[in-house]
Amino acid sequence: MSRWFAWLGGVRLVLVQWVVLLAAGLVSILPRRDDWIGSWKLALDGSAGATVFIGPVAAGLACLVYSRLRSSGVGEIIAQGRRDWWSWSQPAVGLWALASSALLCVAVGATTASSLAGVPAYPRLLWILIPALAVLGSQVAIGAAIGWASGRSWAAPLTAVMLFLLYLWTVVGPLPEFFDSGSATSSLAGFDVVPGPWLALGVAAVALTVVVLAAA
């Protein structure tokens, strides 16, 4: 694990990044606490939708890491080694793991709080977090690709803003709701989850991740 921490700046910096990602998730869900505290389904759905902030922050961090990797010349050394594709992708996988753990912590906290409020739980719906984690992977991949292509650290905040605007564009614009992984705006009482759209979102996110990383 020390190698993974080294890619992201050491153990302390990794912890700082995780706290920032967790804070982004809390910013996404806490303002709506009055809505989901009495609904376990809304708590879970809102946690899955925390990608709206966690994703752009993770993309910005990935852009920062890969821009430094490119500008330092280490990337050229990696390309000459064995299993260069795995060594090159380790920072992205590490950041995805940090972002995913932050989202899962948000989900555990929100659903636990909802359960403690006395509402019934529906653990059979926990699988909807899997497509959300796939969406995080695609956002990290985009950030990594931009950082590697630009080699400029200043592209990191622009990448975070761009990913957030892209989310808004897919929700209210002409594009499919690709990055919309949850956060319903109305009560889910009496509703069930239709697997098709969620699974399609997950498959599309995984495909985008592979294509972007391969192109980068």
PDB file of N, CA and C in Angstrom, residues 19-95:
ATOM      1  N   VAL A  19     -10.730  13.215   3.431  1.00  0.00           N
ATOM      2  CA  VAL A  19     -11.575  14.109   4.219  1.00  0.00           C
ATOM      3  C   VAL A  19     -12.268  15.124   3.305  1.00  0.00           C
ATOM      4  N   VAL A  20     -11.539  15.636   2.323  1.00  0.00           N
ATOM      5  CA  VAL A  20     -12.133  16.589   1.374  1.00  0.00           C
ATOM      6  C   VAL A  20     -13.258  15.918   0.588  1.00  0.00           C
ATOM      7  N   LEU A  21     -13.035  14.685   0.148  1.00  0.00           N
ATOM      8  CA  LEU A  21     -14.069  13.958  -0.602  1.00  0.00           C
ATOM      9  C   LEU A  21     -15.280  13.663   0.279  1.00  0.00           C
ATOM     10  N   LEU A  22     -15.039  13.298   1.529  1.00  0.00           N
ATOM     11  CA  LEU A  22     -16.145  13.050   2.455  1.00  0.00           C
ATOM     12  C   LEU A  22     -16.934  14.330   2.700  1.00  0.00           C
ATOM     13  N   ALA A  23     -16.229  15.440   2.860  1.00  0.00           N
ATOM     14  CA  ALA A  23     -16.908  16.723   3.070  1.00  0.00           C
ATOM     15  C   ALA A  23     -17.776  17.076   1.864  1.00  0.00           C
ATOM     16  N   ALA A  24     -17.276  16.768   0.665  1.00  0.00           N
ATOM     17  CA  ALA A  24     -18.066  17.029  -0.542  1.00  0.00           C
ATOM     18  C   ALA A  24     -19.356  16.216  -0.531  1.00  0.00           C
ATOM     19  N   GLY A  25     -19.260  14.967  -0.075  1.00  0.00           N
ATOM     20  CA  GLY A  25     -20.459  14.135   0.017  1.00  0.00           C
ATOM     21  C   GLY A  25     -21.428  14.651   1.051  1.00  0.00           C
ATOM     22  N   LEU A  26     -20.914  15.118   2.181  1.00  0.00           N
ATOM     23  CA  LEU A  26     -21.786  15.647   3.233  1.00  0.00           C
ATOM     24  C   LEU A  26     -22.473  16.932   2.781  1.00  0.00           C
ATOM     25  N   VAL A  27     -21.758  17.750   2.028  1.00  0.00           N
ATOM     26  CA  VAL A  27     -22.367  18.974   1.491  1.00  0.00           C
ATOM     27  C   VAL A  27     -23.530  18.630   0.578  1.00  0.00           C
ATOM     28  N   SER A  28     -23.410  17.494  -0.097  1.00  0.00           N
ATOM     29  CA  SER A  28     -24.468  17.077  -1.015  1.00  0.00           C
ATOM     30  C   SER A  28     -25.728  16.629  -0.286  1.00  0.00           C
ATOM     31  N   ILE A  29     -25.564  15.941   0.861  1.00  0.00           N
ATOM     32  CA  ILE A  29     -26.716  15.282   1.473  1.00  0.00           C
ATOM     33  C   ILE A  29     -27.265  15.987   2.715  1.00  0.00           C
ATOM     34  N   LEU A  30     -26.406  16.634   3.488  1.00  0.00           N
ATOM     35  CA  LEU A  30     -26.871  17.219   4.754  1.00  0.00           C
ATOM     36  C   LEU A  30     -27.901  18.327   4.594  1.00  0.00           C
ATOM     37  N   PRO A  31     -27.788  19.206   3.588  1.00  0.00           N
ATOM     38  CA  PRO A  31     -28.810  20.241   3.450  1.00  0.00           C
ATOM     39  C   PRO A  31     -30.227  19.698   3.253  1.00  0.00           C
ATOM     40  N   ARG A  32     -30.351  18.440   2.820  1.00  0.00           N
ATOM     41  CA  ARG A  32     -31.663  17.831   2.578  1.00  0.00           C
ATOM     42  C   ARG A  32     -32.040  16.855   3.692  1.00  0.00           C
ATOM     43  N   ARG A  33     -31.418  17.018   4.848  1.00  0.00           N
ATOM     44  CA  ARG A  33     -31.637  16.069   5.932  1.00  0.00           C
ATOM     45  C   ARG A  33     -33.106  15.962   6.323  1.00  0.00           C
ATOM     46  N   ASP A  34     -33.812  17.060   6.347  1.00  0.00           N
ATOM     47  CA  ASP A  34     -35.221  17.034   6.743  1.00  0.00           C
ATOM     48  C   ASP A  34     -36.066  16.202   5.779  1.00  0.00           C
ATOM     49  N   ASP A  35     -35.593  16.040   4.544  1.00  0.00           N
ATOM     50  CA  ASP A  35     -36.339  15.260   3.556  1.00  0.00           C
ATOM     51  C   ASP A  35     -36.118  13.764   3.738  1.00  0.00           C
ATOM     52  N   TRP A  36     -34.842  13.353   3.974  1.00  0.00           N
ATOM     53  CA  TRP A  36     -34.551  11.920   3.976  1.00  0.00           C
ATOM     54  C   TRP A  36     -34.498  11.284   5.359  1.00  0.00           C
ATOM     55  N   ILE A  37     -34.490  12.071   6.418  1.00  0.00           N
ATOM     56  CA  ILE A  37     -34.366  11.466   7.739  1.00  0.00           C
ATOM     57  C   ILE A  37     -35.553  10.554   8.040  1.00  0.00           C
ATOM     58  N   GLY A  38     -36.690  10.823   7.429  1.00  0.00           N
ATOM     59  CA  GLY A  38     -37.864   9.990   7.648  1.00  0.00           C
ATOM     60  C   GLY A  38     -38.122   8.996   6.533  1.00  0.00           C
ATOM     61  N   SER A  39     -37.141   8.795   5.658  1.00  0.00           N
ATOM     62  CA  SER A  39     -37.309   7.868   4.542  1.00  0.00           C
ATOM     63  C   SER A  39     -35.970   7.195   4.249  1.00  0.00           C
ATOM     64  N   TRP A  40     -35.885   5.904   4.535  1.00  0.00           N
ATOM     65  CA  TRP A  40     -34.645   5.167   4.288  1.00  0.00           C
ATOM     66  C   TRP A  40     -34.307   5.142   2.806  1.00  0.00           C
ATOM     67  N   LYS A  41     -35.334   5.023   1.961  1.00  0.00           N
ATOM     68  CA  LYS A  41     -35.097   5.007   0.517  1.00  0.00           C
ATOM     69  C   LYS A  41     -34.495   6.323   0.044  1.00  0.00           C
ATOM     70  N   LEU A  42     -35.020   7.440   0.552  1.00  0.00           N
ATOM     71  CA  LEU A  42     -34.476   8.740   0.171  1.00  0.00           C
ATOM     72  C   LEU A  42     -33.054   8.925   0.684  1.00  0.00           C
ATOM     73  N   ALA A  43     -32.782   8.389   1.876  1.00  0.00           N
ATOM     74  CA  ALA A  43     -31.425   8.473   2.428  1.00  0.00           C
ATOM     75  C   ALA A  43     -30.444   7.729   1.531  1.00  0.00           C
ATOM     76  N   LEU A  44     -30.833   6.550   1.075  1.00  0.00           N
ATOM     77  CA  LEU A  44     -29.969   5.771   0.193  1.00  0.00           C
ATOM     78  C   LEU A  44     -29.828   6.442  -1.167  1.00  0.00           C
ATOM     79  N   ASP A  45     -30.941   6.898  -1.704  1.00  0.00           N
ATOM     80  CA  ASP A  45     -30.927   7.544  -3.011  1.00  0.00           C
ATOM     81  C   ASP A  45     -30.101   8.825  -2.976  1.00  0.00           C
ATOM     82  N   GLY A  46     -30.255   9.600  -1.908  1.00  0.00           N
ATOM     83  CA  GLY A  46     -29.477  10.821  -1.783  1.00  0.00           C
ATOM     84  C   GLY A  46     -27.993  10.537  -1.655  1.00  0.00           C
ATOM     85  N   SER A  47     -27.640   9.449  -0.986  1.00  0.00           N
ATOM     86  CA  SER A  47     -26.231   9.072  -0.860  1.00  0.00           C
ATOM     87  C   SER A  47     -25.654   8.686  -2.216  1.00  0.00           C
ATOM     88  N   ALA A  48     -26.426   7.943  -2.993  1.00  0.00           N
ATOM     89  CA  ALA A  48     -25.971   7.584  -4.336  1.00  0.00           C
ATOM     90  C   ALA A  48     -25.784   8.832  -5.193  1.00  0.00           C
ATOM     91  N   GLY A  49     -26.633   9.828  -4.960  1.00  0.00           N
ATOM     92  CA  GLY A  49     -26.540  11.070  -5.715  1.00  0.00           C
ATOM     93  C   GLY A  49     -25.438  11.995  -5.248  1.00  0.00           C
ATOM     94  N   ALA A  50     -24.705  11.600  -4.193  1.00  0.00           N
ATOM     95  CA  ALA A  50     -23.602  12.438  -3.699  1.00  0.00           C
ATOM     96  C   ALA A  50     -22.465  12.522  -4.703  1.00  0.00           C
ATOM     97  N   THR A  51     -22.524  11.741  -5.772  1.00  0.00           N
ATOM     98  CA  THR A  51     -21.521  11.856  -6.834  1.00  0.00           C
ATOM     99  C   THR A  51     -21.536  13.241  -7.465  1.00  0.00           C
ATOM    100  N   VAL A  52     -22.615  13.984  -7.281  1.00  0.00           N
ATOM    101  CA  VAL A  52     -22.719  15.313  -7.872  1.00  0.00           C
ATOM    102  C   VAL A  52     -21.594  16.220  -7.382  1.00  0.00           C
ATOM    103  N   PHE A  53     -21.139  16.049  -6.148  1.00  0.00           N
ATOM    104  CA  PHE A  53     -20.027  16.834  -5.624  1.00  0.00           C
ATOM    105  C   PHE A  53     -18.753  16.002  -5.455  1.00  0.00           C
ATOM    106  N   ILE A  54     -18.895  14.762  -5.001  1.00  0.00           N
ATOM    107  CA  ILE A  54     -17.707  13.928  -4.819  1.00  0.00           C
ATOM    108  C   ILE A  54     -17.000  13.708  -6.155  1.00  0.00           C
ATOM    109  N   GLY A  55     -17.766  13.462  -7.213  1.00  0.00           N
ATOM    110  CA  GLY A  55     -17.187  13.196  -8.519  1.00  0.00           C
ATOM    111  C   GLY A  55     -16.328  14.331  -9.059  1.00  0.00           C
ATOM    112  N   PRO A  56     -16.841  15.558  -9.132  1.00  0.00           N
ATOM    113  CA  PRO A  56     -16.009  16.666  -9.613  1.00  0.00           C
ATOM    114  C   PRO A  56     -14.768  16.908  -8.767  1.00  0.00           C
ATOM    115  N   VAL A  57     -14.904  16.776  -7.433  1.00  0.00           N
ATOM    116  CA  VAL A  57     -13.727  16.950  -6.575  1.00  0.00           C
ATOM    117  C   VAL A  57     -12.694  15.864  -6.869  1.00  0.00           C
ATOM    118  N   ALA A  58     -13.146  14.615  -7.001  1.00  0.00           N
ATOM    119  CA  ALA A  58     -12.236  13.518  -7.322  1.00  0.00           C
ATOM    120  C   ALA A  58     -11.590  13.727  -8.691  1.00  0.00           C
ATOM    121  N   ALA A  59     -12.351  14.228  -9.652  1.00  0.00           N
ATOM    122  CA  ALA A  59     -11.801  14.497 -10.984  1.00  0.00           C
ATOM    123  C   ALA A  59     -10.730  15.578 -10.913  1.00  0.00           C
ATOM    124  N   GLY A  60     -10.985  16.608 -10.108  1.00  0.00           N
ATOM    125  CA  GLY A  60      -9.989  17.668  -9.946  1.00  0.00           C
ATOM    126  C   GLY A  60      -8.705  17.139  -9.320  1.00  0.00           C
ATOM    127  N   LEU A  61      -8.842  16.279  -8.310  1.00  0.00           N
ATOM    128  CA  LEU A  61      -7.664  15.684  -7.680  1.00  0.00           C
ATOM    129  C   LEU A  61      -6.899  14.794  -8.658  1.00  0.00           C
ATOM    130  N   ALA A  62      -7.641  14.024  -9.458  1.00  0.00           N
ATOM    131  CA  ALA A  62      -6.992  13.168 -10.455  1.00  0.00           C
ATOM    132  C   ALA A  62      -6.248  14.002 -11.489  1.00  0.00           C
ATOM    133  N   CYS A  63      -6.858  15.098 -11.896  1.00  0.00           N
ATOM    134  CA  CYS A  63      -6.207  15.991 -12.850  1.00  0.00           C
ATOM    135  C   CYS A  63      -4.910  16.537 -12.265  1.00  0.00           C
ATOM    136  N   LEU A  64      -4.941  16.916 -10.993  1.00  0.00           N
ATOM    137  CA  LEU A  64      -3.750  17.453 -10.335  1.00  0.00           C
ATOM    138  C   LEU A  64      -2.640  16.405 -10.274  1.00  0.00           C
ATOM    139  N   VAL A  65      -2.980  15.198  -9.876  1.00  0.00           N
ATOM    140  CA  VAL A  65      -1.982  14.128  -9.762  1.00  0.00           C
ATOM    141  C   VAL A  65      -1.360  13.813 -11.120  1.00  0.00           C
ATOM    142  N   TYR A  66      -2.179  13.673 -12.155  1.00  0.00           N
ATOM    143  CA  TYR A  66      -1.653  13.273 -13.454  1.00  0.00           C
ATOM    144  C   TYR A  66      -0.949  14.413 -14.180  1.00  0.00           C
ATOM    145  N   SER A  67      -1.336  15.648 -13.896  1.00  0.00           N
ATOM    146  CA  SER A  67      -0.593  16.762 -14.490  1.00  0.00           C
ATOM    147  C   SER A  67       0.819  16.821 -13.923  1.00  0.00           C
ATOM    148  N   ARG A  68       0.953  16.553 -12.626  1.00  0.00           N
ATOM    149  CA  ARG A  68       2.278  16.521 -12.015  1.00  0.00           C
ATOM    150  C   ARG A  68       3.070  15.312 -12.495  1.00  0.00           C
ATOM    151  N   LEU A  69       2.384  14.194 -12.692  1.00  0.00           N
ATOM    152  CA  LEU A  69       3.047  13.005 -13.212  1.00  0.00           C
ATOM    153  C   LEU A  69       3.596  13.260 -14.606  1.00  0.00           C
ATOM    154  N   ARG A  70       2.819  13.955 -15.421  1.00  0.00           N
ATOM    155  CA  ARG A  70       3.249  14.257 -16.791  1.00  0.00           C
ATOM    156  C   ARG A  70       4.388  15.276 -16.803  1.00  0.00           C
ATOM    157  N   SER A  71       4.239  16.342 -16.041  1.00  0.00           N
ATOM    158  CA  SER A  71       5.247  17.404 -16.059  1.00  0.00           C
ATOM    159  C   SER A  71       6.571  16.972 -15.425  1.00  0.00           C
ATOM    160  N   SER A  72       6.522  15.994 -14.526  1.00  0.00           N
ATOM    161  CA  SER A  72       7.742  15.537 -13.865  1.00  0.00           C
ATOM    162  C   SER A  72       8.582  14.615 -14.740  1.00  0.00           C
ATOM    163  N   GLY A  73       7.973  14.071 -15.786  1.00  0.00           N
ATOM    164  CA  GLY A  73       8.684  13.149 -16.647  1.00  0.00           C
ATOM    165  C   GLY A  73       8.642  11.710 -16.165  1.00  0.00           C
ATOM    166  N   VAL A  74       8.029  11.466 -15.005  1.00  0.00           N
ATOM    167  CA  VAL A  74       7.946  10.105 -14.476  1.00  0.00           C
ATOM    168  C   VAL A  74       7.115   9.221 -15.401  1.00  0.00           C
ATOM    169  N   GLY A  75       6.126   9.828 -16.055  1.00  0.00           N
ATOM    170  CA  GLY A  75       5.280   9.055 -16.953  1.00  0.00           C
ATOM    171  C   GLY A  75       6.063   8.389 -18.061  1.00  0.00           C
ATOM    172  N   GLU A  76       7.121   9.055 -18.540  1.00  0.00           N
ATOM    173  CA  GLU A  76       7.935   8.455 -19.595  1.00  0.00           C
ATOM    174  C   GLU A  76       8.683   7.227 -19.072  1.00  0.00           C
ATOM    175  N   ILE A  77       9.096   7.289 -17.804  1.00  0.00           N
ATOM    176  CA  ILE A  77       9.778   6.143 -17.205  1.00  0.00           C
ATOM    177  C   ILE A  77       8.807   4.979 -17.030  1.00  0.00           C
ATOM    178  N   ILE A  78       7.593   5.308 -16.586  1.00  0.00           N
ATOM    179  CA  ILE A  78       6.576   4.270 -16.396  1.00  0.00           C
ATOM    180  C   ILE A  78       6.299   3.548 -17.705  1.00  0.00           C
ATOM    181  N   ALA A  79       6.244   4.300 -18.788  1.00  0.00           N
ATOM    182  CA  ALA A  79       5.895   3.722 -20.089  1.00  0.00           C
ATOM    183  C   ALA A  79       6.921   2.710 -20.564  1.00  0.00           C
ATOM    184  N   GLN A  80       8.113   2.751 -20.011  1.00  0.00           N
ATOM    185  CA  GLN A  80       9.161   1.836 -20.435  1.00  0.00           C
ATOM    186  C   GLN A  80       9.235   0.577 -19.568  1.00  0.00           C
ATOM    187  N   GLY A  81       8.424   0.534 -18.515  1.00  0.00           N
ATOM    188  CA  GLY A  81       8.486  -0.597 -17.603  1.00  0.00           C
ATOM    189  C   GLY A  81       7.501  -1.700 -17.963  1.00  0.00           C
ATOM    190  N   ARG A  82       7.603  -2.791 -17.234  1.00  0.00           N
ATOM    191  CA  ARG A  82       6.656  -3.879 -17.407  1.00  0.00           C
ATOM    192  C   ARG A  82       5.320  -3.491 -16.788  1.00  0.00           C
ATOM    193  N   ARG A  83       4.235  -3.970 -17.411  1.00  0.00           N
ATOM    194  CA  ARG A  83       2.881  -3.669 -16.935  1.00  0.00           C
ATOM    195  C   ARG A  83       2.715  -2.164 -16.763  1.00  0.00           C
ATOM    196  N   ASP A  84       3.196  -1.409 -17.754  1.00  0.00           N
ATOM    197  CA  ASP A  84       3.153   0.045 -17.649  1.00  0.00           C
ATOM    198  C   ASP A  84       1.730   0.574 -17.502  1.00  0.00           C
ATOM    199  N   TRP A  85       0.762  -0.116 -18.125  1.00  0.00           N
ATOM    200  CA  TRP A  85      -0.622   0.347 -18.035  1.00  0.00           C
ATOM    201  C   TRP A  85      -1.119   0.306 -16.595  1.00  0.00           C
ATOM    202  N   TRP A  86      -0.708  -0.710 -15.836  1.00  0.00           N
ATOM    203  CA  TRP A  86      -1.158  -0.824 -14.446  1.00  0.00           C
ATOM    204  C   TRP A  86      -0.479   0.228 -13.568  1.00  0.00           C
ATOM    205  N   SER A  87       0.821   0.427 -13.768  1.00  0.00           N
ATOM    206  CA  SER A  87       1.535   1.445 -12.994  1.00  0.00           C
ATOM    207  C   SER A  87       0.965   2.834 -13.269  1.00  0.00           C
ATOM    208  N   TRP A  88       0.642   3.089 -14.541  1.00  0.00           N
ATOM    209  CA  TRP A  88       0.107   4.403 -14.906  1.00  0.00           C
ATOM    210  C   TRP A  88      -1.275   4.628 -14.294  1.00  0.00           C
ATOM    211  N   SER A  89      -2.073   3.587 -14.203  1.00  0.00           N
ATOM    212  CA  SER A  89      -3.457   3.746 -13.732  1.00  0.00           C
ATOM    213  C   SER A  89      -3.582   3.678 -12.211  1.00  0.00           C
ATOM    214  N   GLN A  90      -2.514   3.336 -11.494  1.00  0.00           N
ATOM    215  CA  GLN A  90      -2.613   3.202 -10.044  1.00  0.00           C
ATOM    216  C   GLN A  90      -3.121   4.457  -9.342  1.00  0.00           C
ATOM    217  N   PRO A  91      -2.630   5.658  -9.680  1.00  0.00           N
ATOM    218  CA  PRO A  91      -3.171   6.847  -9.005  1.00  0.00           C
ATOM    219  C   PRO A  91      -4.677   7.005  -9.208  1.00  0.00           C
ATOM    220  N   ALA A  92      -5.147   6.721 -10.425  1.00  0.00           N
ATOM    221  CA  ALA A  92      -6.586   6.844 -10.699  1.00  0.00           C
ATOM    222  C   ALA A  92      -7.384   5.830  -9.886  1.00  0.00           C
ATOM    223  N   VAL A  93      -6.884   4.606  -9.822  1.00  0.00           N
ATOM    224  CA  VAL A  93      -7.574   3.575  -9.044  1.00  0.00           C
ATOM    225  C   VAL A  93      -7.581   3.960  -7.560  1.00  0.00           C
ATOM    226  N   GLY A  94      -6.460   4.494  -7.086  1.00  0.00           N
ATOM    227  CA  GLY A  94      -6.394   4.919  -5.688  1.00  0.00           C
ATOM    228  C   GLY A  94      -7.378   6.029  -5.379  1.00  0.00           C
ATOM    229  N   LEU A  95      -7.470   7.016  -6.259  1.00  0.00           N
ATOM    230  CA  LEU A  95      -8.420   8.117  -6.045  1.00  0.00           C
ATOM    231  C   LEU A  95      -9.857   7.630  -6.141  1.00  0.00           C
TER     232      LEU A  95
END
